[in-house]
mmCIF file with all atom_site columns, C-alpha atoms in Angstrom:
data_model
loop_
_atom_site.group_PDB
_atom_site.id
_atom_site.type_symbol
_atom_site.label_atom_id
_atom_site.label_alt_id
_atom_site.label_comp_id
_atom_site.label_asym_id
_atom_site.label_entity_id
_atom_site.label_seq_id
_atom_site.pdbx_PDB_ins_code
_atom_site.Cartn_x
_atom_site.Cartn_y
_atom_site.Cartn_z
_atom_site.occupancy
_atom_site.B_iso_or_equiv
_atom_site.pdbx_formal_charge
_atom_site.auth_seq_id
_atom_site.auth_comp_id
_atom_site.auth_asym_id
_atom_site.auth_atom_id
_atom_site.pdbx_PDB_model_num
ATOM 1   C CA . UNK A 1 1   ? 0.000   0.000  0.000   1.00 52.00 ? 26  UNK A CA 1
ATOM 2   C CA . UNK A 1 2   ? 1.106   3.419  -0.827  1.00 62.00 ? 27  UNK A CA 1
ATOM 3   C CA . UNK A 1 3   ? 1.743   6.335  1.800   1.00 76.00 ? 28  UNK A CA 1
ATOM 4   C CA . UNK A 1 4   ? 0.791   9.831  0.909   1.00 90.00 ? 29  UNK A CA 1
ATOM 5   C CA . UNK A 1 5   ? -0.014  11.115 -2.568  1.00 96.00 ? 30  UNK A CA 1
ATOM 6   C CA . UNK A 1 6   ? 2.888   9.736  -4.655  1.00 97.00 ? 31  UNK A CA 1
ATOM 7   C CA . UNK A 1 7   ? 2.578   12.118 -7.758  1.00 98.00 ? 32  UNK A CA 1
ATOM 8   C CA . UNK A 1 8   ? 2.840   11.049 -11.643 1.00 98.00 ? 33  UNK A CA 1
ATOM 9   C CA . UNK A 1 9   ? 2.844   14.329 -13.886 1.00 98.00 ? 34  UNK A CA 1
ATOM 10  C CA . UNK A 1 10  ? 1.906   14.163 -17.301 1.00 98.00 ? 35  UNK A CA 1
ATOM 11  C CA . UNK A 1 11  ? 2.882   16.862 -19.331 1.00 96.00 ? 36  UNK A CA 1
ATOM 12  C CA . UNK A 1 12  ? 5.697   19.550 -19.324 1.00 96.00 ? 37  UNK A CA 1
ATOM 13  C CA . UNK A 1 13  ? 4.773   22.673 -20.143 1.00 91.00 ? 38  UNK A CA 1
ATOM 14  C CA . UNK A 1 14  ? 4.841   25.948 -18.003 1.00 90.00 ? 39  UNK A CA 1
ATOM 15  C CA . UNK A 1 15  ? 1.915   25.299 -16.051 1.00 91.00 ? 40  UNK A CA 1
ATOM 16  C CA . UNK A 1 16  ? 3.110   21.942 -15.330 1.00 94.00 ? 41  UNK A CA 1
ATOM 17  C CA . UNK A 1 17  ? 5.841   24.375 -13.666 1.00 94.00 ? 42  UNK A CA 1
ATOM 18  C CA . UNK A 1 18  ? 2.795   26.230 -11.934 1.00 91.00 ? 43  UNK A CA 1
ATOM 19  C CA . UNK A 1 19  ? 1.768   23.336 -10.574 1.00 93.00 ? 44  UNK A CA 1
ATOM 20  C CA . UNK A 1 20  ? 4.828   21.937 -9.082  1.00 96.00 ? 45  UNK A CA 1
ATOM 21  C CA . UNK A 1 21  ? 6.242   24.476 -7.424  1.00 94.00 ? 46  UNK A CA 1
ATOM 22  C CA . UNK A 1 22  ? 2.680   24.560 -5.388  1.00 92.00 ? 47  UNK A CA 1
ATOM 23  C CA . UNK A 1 23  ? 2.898   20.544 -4.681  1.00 94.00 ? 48  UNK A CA 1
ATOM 24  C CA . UNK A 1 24  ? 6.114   20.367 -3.497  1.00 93.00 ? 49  UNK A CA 1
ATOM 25  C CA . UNK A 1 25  ? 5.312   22.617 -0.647  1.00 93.00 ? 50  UNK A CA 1
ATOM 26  C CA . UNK A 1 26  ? 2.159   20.212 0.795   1.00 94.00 ? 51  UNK A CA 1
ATOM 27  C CA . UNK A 1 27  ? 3.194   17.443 3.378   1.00 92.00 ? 52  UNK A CA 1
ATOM 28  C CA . UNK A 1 28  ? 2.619   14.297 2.316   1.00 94.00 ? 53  UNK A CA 1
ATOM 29  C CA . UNK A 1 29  ? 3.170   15.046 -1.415  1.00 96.00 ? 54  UNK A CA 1
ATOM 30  C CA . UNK A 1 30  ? 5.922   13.319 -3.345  1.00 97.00 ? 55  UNK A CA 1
ATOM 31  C CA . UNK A 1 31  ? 6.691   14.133 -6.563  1.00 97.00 ? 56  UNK A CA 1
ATOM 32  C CA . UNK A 1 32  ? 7.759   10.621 -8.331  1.00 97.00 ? 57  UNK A CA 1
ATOM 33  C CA . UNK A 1 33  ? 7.764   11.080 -12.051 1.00 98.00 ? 58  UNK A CA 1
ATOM 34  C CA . UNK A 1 34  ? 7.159   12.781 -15.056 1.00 98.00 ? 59  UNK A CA 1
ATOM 35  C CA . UNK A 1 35  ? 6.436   11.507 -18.391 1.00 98.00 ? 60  UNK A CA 1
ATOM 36  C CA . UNK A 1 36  ? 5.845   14.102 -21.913 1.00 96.00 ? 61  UNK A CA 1
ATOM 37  C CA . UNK A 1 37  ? 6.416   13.456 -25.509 1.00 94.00 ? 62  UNK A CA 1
ATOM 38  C CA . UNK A 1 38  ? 8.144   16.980 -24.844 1.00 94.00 ? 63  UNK A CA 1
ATOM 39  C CA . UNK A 1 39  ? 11.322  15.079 -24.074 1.00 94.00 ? 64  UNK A CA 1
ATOM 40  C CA . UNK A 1 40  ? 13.916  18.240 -23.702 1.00 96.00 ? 65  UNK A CA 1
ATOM 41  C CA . UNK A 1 41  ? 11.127  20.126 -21.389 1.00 96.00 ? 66  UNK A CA 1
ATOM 42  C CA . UNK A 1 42  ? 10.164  16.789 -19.212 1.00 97.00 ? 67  UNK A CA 1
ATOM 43  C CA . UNK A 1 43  ? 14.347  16.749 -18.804 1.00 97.00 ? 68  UNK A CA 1
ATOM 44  C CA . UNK A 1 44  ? 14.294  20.189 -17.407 1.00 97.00 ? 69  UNK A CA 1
ATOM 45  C CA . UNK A 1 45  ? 11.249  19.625 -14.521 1.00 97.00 ? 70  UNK A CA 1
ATOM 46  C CA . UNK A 1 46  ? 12.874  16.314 -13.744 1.00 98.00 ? 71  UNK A CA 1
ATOM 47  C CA . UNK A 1 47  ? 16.138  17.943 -13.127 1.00 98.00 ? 72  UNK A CA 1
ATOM 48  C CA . UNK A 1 48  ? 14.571  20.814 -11.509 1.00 97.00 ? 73  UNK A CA 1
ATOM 49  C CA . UNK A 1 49  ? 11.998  18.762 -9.172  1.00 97.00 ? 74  UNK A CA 1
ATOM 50  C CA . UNK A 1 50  ? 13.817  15.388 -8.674  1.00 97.00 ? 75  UNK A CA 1
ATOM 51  C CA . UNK A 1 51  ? 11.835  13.732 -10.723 1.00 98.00 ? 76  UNK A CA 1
ATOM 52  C CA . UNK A 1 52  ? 12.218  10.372 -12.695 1.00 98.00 ? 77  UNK A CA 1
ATOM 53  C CA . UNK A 1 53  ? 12.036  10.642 -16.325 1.00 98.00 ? 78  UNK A CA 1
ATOM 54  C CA . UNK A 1 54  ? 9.586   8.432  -17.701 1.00 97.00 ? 79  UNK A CA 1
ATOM 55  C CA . UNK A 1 55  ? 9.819   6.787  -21.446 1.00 95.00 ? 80  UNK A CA 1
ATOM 56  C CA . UNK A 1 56  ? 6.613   5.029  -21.067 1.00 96.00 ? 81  UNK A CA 1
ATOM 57  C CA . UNK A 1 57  ? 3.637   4.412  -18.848 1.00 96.00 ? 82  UNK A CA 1
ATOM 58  C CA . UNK A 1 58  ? 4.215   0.739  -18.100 1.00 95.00 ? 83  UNK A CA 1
ATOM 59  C CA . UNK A 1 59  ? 2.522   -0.846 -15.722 1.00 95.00 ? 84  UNK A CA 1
ATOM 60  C CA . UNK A 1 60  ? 6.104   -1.248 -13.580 1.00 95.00 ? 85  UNK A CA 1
ATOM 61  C CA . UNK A 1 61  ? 6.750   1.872  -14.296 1.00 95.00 ? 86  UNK A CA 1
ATOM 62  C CA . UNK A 1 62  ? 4.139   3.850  -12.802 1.00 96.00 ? 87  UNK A CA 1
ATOM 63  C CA . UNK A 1 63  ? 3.208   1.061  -9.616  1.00 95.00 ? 88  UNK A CA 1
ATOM 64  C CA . UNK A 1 64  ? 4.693   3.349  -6.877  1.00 95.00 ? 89  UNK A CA 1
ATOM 65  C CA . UNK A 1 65  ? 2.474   6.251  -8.285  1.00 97.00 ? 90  UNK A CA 1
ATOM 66  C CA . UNK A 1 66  ? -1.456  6.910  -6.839  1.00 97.00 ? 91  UNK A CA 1
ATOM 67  C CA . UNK A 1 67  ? -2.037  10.127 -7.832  1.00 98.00 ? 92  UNK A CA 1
ATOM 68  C CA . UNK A 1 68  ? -2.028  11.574 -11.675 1.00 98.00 ? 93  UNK A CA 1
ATOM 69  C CA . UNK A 1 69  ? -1.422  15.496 -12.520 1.00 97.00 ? 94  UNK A CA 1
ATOM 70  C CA . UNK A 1 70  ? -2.550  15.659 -16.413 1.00 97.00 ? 95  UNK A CA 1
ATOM 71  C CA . UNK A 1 71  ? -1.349  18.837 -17.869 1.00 95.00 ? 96  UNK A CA 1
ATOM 72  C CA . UNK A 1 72  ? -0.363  17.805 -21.450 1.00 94.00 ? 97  UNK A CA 1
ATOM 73  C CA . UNK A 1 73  ? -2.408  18.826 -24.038 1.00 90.00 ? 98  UNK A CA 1
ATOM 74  C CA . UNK A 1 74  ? -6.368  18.879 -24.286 1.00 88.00 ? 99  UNK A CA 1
ATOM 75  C CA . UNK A 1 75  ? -6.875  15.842 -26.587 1.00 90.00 ? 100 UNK A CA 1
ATOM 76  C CA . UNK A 1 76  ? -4.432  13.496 -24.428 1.00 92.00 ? 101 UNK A CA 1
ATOM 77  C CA . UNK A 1 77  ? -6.360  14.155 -21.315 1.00 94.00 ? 102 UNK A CA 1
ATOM 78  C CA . UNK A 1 78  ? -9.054  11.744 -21.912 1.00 95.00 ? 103 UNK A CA 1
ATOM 79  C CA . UNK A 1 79  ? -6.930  8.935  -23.175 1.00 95.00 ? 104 UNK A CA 1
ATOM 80  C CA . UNK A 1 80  ? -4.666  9.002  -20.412 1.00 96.00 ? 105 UNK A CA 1
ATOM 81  C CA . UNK A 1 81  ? -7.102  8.510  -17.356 1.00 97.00 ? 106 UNK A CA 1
ATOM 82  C CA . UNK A 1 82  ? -8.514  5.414  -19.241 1.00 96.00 ? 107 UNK A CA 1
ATOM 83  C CA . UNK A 1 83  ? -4.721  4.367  -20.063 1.00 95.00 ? 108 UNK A CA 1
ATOM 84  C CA . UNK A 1 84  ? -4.128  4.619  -16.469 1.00 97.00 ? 109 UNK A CA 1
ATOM 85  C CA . UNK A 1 85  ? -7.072  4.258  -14.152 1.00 97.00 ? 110 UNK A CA 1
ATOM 86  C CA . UNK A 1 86  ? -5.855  0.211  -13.861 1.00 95.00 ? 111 UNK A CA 1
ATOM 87  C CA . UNK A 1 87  ? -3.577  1.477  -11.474 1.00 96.00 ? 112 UNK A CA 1
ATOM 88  C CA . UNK A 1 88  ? -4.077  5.560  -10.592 1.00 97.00 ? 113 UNK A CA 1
ATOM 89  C CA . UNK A 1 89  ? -7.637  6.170  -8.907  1.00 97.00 ? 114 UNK A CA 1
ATOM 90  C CA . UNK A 1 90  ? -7.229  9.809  -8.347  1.00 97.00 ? 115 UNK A CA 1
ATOM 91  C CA . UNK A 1 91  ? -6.475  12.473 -10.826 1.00 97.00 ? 116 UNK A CA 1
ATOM 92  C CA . UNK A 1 92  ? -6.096  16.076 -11.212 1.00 96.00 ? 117 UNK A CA 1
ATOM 93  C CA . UNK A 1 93  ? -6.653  17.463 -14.544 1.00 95.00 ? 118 UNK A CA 1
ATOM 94  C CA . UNK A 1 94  ? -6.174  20.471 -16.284 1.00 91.00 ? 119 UNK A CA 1
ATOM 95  C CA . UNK A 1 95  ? -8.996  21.981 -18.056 1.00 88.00 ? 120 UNK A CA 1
ATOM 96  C CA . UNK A 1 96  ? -10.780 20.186 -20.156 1.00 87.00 ? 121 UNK A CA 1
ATOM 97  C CA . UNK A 1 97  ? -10.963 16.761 -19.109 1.00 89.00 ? 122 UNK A CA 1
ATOM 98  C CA . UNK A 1 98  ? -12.935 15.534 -22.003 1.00 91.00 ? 123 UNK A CA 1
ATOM 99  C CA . UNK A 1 99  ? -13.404 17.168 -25.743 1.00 92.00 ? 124 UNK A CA 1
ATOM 100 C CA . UNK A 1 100 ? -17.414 16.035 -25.944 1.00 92.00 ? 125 UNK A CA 1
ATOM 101 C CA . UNK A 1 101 ? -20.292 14.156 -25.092 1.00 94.00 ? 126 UNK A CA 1
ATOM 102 C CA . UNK A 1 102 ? -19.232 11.333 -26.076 1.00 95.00 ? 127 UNK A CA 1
ATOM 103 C CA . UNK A 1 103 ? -16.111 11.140 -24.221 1.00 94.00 ? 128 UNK A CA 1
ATOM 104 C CA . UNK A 1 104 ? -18.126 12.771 -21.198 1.00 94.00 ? 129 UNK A CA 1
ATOM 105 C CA . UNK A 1 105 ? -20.141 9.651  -21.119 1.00 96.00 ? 130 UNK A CA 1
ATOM 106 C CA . UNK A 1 106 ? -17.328 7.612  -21.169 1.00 96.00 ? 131 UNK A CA 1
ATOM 107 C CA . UNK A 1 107 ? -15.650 9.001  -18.287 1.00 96.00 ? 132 UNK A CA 1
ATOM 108 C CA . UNK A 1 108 ? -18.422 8.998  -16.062 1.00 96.00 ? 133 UNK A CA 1
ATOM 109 C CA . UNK A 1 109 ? -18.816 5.377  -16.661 1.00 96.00 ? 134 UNK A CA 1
ATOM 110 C CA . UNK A 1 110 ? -14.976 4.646  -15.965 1.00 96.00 ? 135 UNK A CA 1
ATOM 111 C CA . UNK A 1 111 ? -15.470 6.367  -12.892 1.00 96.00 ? 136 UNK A CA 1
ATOM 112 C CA . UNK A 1 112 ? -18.450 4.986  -11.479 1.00 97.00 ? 137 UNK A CA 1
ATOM 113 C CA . UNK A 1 113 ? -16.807 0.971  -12.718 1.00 97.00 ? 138 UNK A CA 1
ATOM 114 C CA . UNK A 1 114 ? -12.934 1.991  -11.610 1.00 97.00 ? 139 UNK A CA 1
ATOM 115 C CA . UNK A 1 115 ? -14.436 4.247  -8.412  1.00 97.00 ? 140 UNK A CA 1
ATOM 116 C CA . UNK A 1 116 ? -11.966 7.103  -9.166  1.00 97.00 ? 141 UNK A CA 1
ATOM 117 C CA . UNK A 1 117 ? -11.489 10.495 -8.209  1.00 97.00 ? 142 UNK A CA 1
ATOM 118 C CA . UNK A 1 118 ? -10.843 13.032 -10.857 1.00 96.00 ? 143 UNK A CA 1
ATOM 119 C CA . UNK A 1 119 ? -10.611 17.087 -10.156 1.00 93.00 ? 144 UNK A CA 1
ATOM 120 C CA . UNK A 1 120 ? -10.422 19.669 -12.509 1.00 90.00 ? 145 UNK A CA 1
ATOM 121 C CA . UNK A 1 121 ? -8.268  22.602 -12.467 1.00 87.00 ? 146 UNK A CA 1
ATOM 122 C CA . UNK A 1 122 ? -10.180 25.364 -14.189 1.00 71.00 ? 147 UNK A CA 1
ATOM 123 C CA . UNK A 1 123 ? -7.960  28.721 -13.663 1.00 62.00 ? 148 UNK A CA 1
ATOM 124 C CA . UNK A 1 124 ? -10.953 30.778 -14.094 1.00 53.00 ? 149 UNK A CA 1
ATOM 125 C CA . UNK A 1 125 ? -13.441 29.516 -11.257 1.00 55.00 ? 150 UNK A CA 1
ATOM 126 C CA . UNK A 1 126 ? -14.882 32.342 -10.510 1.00 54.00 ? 151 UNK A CA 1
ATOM 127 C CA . UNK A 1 127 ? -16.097 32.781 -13.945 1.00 55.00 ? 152 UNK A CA 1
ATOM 128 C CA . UNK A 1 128 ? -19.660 31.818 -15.093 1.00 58.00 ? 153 UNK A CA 1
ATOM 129 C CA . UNK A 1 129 ? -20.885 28.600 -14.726 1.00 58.00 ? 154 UNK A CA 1
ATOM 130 C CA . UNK A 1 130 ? -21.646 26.893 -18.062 1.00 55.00 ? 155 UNK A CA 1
ATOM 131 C CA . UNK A 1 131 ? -23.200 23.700 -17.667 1.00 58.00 ? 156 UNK A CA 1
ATOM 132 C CA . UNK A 1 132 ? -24.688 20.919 -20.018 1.00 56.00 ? 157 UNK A CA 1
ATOM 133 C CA . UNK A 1 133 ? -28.007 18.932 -20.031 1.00 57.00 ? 158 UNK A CA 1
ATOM 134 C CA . UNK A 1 134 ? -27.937 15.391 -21.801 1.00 52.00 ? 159 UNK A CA 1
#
């Protein structure tokens, strides 16, 4: 059993930066490991957080990681919580999660059969609401 929330970021760009620098304050946070197709930029928040560099998403090598920061772009979001929610129950998830219905229906139904936890990050919460009927 894992201790604490034992992070696995996905993605590399500046607000992955953001993001970090606010995590690795919080007790029981560990930043683990990064993985981006942005090789050069994943190599630079590695060095710069401790982080291991990740090639691929493995099964061995993500099993010390609970806990999934997605900040890559929009149309990998979606992909990667159903690539990963075998292992990783929790995610946070820069906005948008999901590019339509569709995929919307999807994830509600990998959430309710793989019981996970997924938050948004929406940098403009105070904004108006917009919300959807099906």
């Amino acid at each position: 059993m894992l201790n604490g929330f034992n992070f696995l970021i996905c993605g590399s760009g500046p607000i992955t930066n953001s993001h970090l620098k606010v995590l690795k304050h919080f007790d029981k946070v560990r930043l683990k490991k990064i993985f981006s197709k942005h090789t050069f930029k994943a190599k630079e928040l590695a060095l710069k957080f401790k982080l291991t560099l990740l090639e691929n998403l493995n099964k061995e090598n993500i099993d010390d990681c609970n806990i999934c920061l997605i900040t890559n772009s929009s149309e990998s979001h979606f992909n990667l919580i159903k690539i990963l929610s075998n292992q990783i129950k929790i995610f946070i998830v820069e906005k948008p999660m999901v590019e339509d219905s569709n995929q919307l229906r999807e994830l509600s139904n990998l959430i309710k059969n793989k019981h996970l936890k997924i938050f948004e990050v929406s940098q403009f919460l105070f904004s108006n609401q917009i919300s959807l009927n099906f």
